PDB file of C-alpha atoms in Angstrom:
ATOM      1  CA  UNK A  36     101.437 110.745 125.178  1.00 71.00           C
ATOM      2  CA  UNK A  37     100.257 111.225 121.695  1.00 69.00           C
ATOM      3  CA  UNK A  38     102.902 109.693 119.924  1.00 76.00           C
ATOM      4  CA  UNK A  39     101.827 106.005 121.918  1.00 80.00           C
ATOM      5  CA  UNK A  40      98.126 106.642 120.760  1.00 77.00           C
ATOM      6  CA  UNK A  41      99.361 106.628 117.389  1.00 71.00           C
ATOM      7  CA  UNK A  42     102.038 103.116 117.689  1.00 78.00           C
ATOM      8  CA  UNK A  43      99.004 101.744 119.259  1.00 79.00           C
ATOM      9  CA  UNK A  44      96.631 102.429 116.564  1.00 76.00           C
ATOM     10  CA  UNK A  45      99.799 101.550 113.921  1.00 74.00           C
ATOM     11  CA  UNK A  46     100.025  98.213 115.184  1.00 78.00           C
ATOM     12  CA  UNK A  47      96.469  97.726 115.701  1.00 77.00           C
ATOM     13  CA  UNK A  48      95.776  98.265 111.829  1.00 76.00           C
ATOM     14  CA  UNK A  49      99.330  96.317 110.886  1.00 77.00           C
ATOM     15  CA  UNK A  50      97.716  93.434 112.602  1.00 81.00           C
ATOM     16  CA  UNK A  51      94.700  93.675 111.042  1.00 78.00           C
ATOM     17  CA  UNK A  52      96.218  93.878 107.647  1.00 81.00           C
ATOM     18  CA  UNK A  53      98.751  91.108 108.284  1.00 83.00           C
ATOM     19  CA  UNK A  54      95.213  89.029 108.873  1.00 88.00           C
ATOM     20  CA  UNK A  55      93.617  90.039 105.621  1.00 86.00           C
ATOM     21  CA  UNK A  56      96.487  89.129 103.643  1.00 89.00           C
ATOM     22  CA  UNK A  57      96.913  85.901 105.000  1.00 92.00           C
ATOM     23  CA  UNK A  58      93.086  85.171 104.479  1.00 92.00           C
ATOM     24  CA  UNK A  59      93.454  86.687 100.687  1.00 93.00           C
ATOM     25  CA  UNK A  60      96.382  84.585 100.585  1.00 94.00           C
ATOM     26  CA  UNK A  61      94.121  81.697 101.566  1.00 95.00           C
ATOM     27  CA  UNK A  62      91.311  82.873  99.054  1.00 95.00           C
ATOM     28  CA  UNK A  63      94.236  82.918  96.254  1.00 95.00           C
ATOM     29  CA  UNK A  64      95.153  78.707  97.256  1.00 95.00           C
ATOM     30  CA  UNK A  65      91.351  78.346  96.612  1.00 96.00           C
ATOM     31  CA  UNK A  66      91.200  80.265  93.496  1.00 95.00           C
ATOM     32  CA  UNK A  67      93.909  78.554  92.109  1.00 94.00           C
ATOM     33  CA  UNK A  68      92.585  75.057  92.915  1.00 96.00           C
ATOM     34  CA  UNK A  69      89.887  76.054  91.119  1.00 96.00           C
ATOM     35  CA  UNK A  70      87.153  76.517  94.029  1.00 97.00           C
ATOM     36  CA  UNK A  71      84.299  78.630  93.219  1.00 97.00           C
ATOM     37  CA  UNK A  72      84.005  81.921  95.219  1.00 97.00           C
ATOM     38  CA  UNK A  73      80.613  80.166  96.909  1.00 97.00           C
ATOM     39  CA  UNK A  74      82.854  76.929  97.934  1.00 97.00           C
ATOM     40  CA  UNK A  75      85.675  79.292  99.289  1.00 97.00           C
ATOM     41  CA  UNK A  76      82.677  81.165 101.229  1.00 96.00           C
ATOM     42  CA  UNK A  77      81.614  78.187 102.472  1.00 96.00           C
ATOM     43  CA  UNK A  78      84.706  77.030 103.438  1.00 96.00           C
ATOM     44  CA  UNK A  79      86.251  80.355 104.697  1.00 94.00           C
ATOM     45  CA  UNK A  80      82.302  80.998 106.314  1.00 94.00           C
ATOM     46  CA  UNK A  81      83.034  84.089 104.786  1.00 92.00           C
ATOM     47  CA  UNK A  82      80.094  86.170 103.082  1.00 93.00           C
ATOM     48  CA  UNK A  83      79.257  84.914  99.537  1.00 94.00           C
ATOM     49  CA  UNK A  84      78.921  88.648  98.161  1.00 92.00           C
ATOM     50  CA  UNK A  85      82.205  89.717  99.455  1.00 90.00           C
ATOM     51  CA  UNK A  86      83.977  86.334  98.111  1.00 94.00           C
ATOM     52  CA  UNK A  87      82.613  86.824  94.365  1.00 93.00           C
ATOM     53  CA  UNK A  88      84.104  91.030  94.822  1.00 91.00           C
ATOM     54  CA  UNK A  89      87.231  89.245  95.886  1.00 92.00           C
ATOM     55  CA  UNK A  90      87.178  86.741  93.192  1.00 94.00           C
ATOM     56  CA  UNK A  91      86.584  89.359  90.649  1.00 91.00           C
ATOM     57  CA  UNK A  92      89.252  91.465  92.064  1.00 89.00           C
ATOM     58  CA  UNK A  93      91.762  88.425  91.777  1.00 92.00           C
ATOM     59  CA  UNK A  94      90.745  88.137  87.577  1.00 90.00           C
ATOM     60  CA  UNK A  95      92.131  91.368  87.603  1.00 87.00           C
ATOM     61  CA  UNK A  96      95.856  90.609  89.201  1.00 85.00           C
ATOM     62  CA  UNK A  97      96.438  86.807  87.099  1.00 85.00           C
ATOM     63  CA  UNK A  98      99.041  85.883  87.036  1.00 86.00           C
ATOM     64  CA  UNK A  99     101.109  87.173  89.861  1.00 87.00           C
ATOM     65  CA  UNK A 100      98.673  87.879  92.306  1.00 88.00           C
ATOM     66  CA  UNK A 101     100.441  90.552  94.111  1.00 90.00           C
ATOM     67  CA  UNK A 102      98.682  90.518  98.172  1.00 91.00           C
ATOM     68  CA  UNK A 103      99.421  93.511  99.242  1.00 89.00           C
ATOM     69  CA  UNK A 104      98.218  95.062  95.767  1.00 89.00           C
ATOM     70  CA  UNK A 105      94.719  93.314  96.315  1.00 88.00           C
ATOM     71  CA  UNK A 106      94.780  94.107  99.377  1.00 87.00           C
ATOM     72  CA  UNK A 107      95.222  98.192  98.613  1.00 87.00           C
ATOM     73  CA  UNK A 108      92.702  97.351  95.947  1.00 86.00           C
ATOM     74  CA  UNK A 109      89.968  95.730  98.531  1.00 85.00           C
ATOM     75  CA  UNK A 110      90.394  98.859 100.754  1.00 85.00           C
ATOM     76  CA  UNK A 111      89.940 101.686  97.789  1.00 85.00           C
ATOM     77  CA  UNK A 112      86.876  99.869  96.468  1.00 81.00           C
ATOM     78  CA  UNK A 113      85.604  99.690 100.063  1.00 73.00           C
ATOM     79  CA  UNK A 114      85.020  95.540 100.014  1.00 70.00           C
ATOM     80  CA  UNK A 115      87.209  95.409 102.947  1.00 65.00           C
ATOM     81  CA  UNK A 116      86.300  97.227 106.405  1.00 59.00           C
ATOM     82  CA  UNK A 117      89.057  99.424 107.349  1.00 50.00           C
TER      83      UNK A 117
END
């Protein structure tokens, strides 16, 4: 039925995000330690270009970081695949 296409897809793309903000939660450890966004790339093997957009995004949210703010963020300025 439809209504199964739609928890499948639902819980496909909570997974997904539950992944992204555990690795932004990662990226925040690193940005606090004070890790540049290249050693967090490195580290992460993450691209450089889309560690320094999610560097920059984090300037934006100091002090509290909020994740799931980021995260919404991320996904509006299309850094993040959807």
């Amino acid at each position: 039925a439809a209504s199964d296409v739609y928890k499948r897809q639902g819980k496909r793309e909570g997974k997904i995000e539950g992944k992204m903000e555990a690795k932004i939660e990662l990226i925040i450890k690193k940005y606090k330690k004070g890790c540049s966004a290249e050693e967090t790339a490195d580290m992460l093997e993450e691209p450089i270009n889309l560690m320094r957009q999610i560097y920059e995004m984090l300037d934006q949210y100091t002090p509290d970081y909020d994740v799931e703010k980021i995260y919404k963020g991320l996904l509006e300025k299309a850094i993040l695949p959807v």
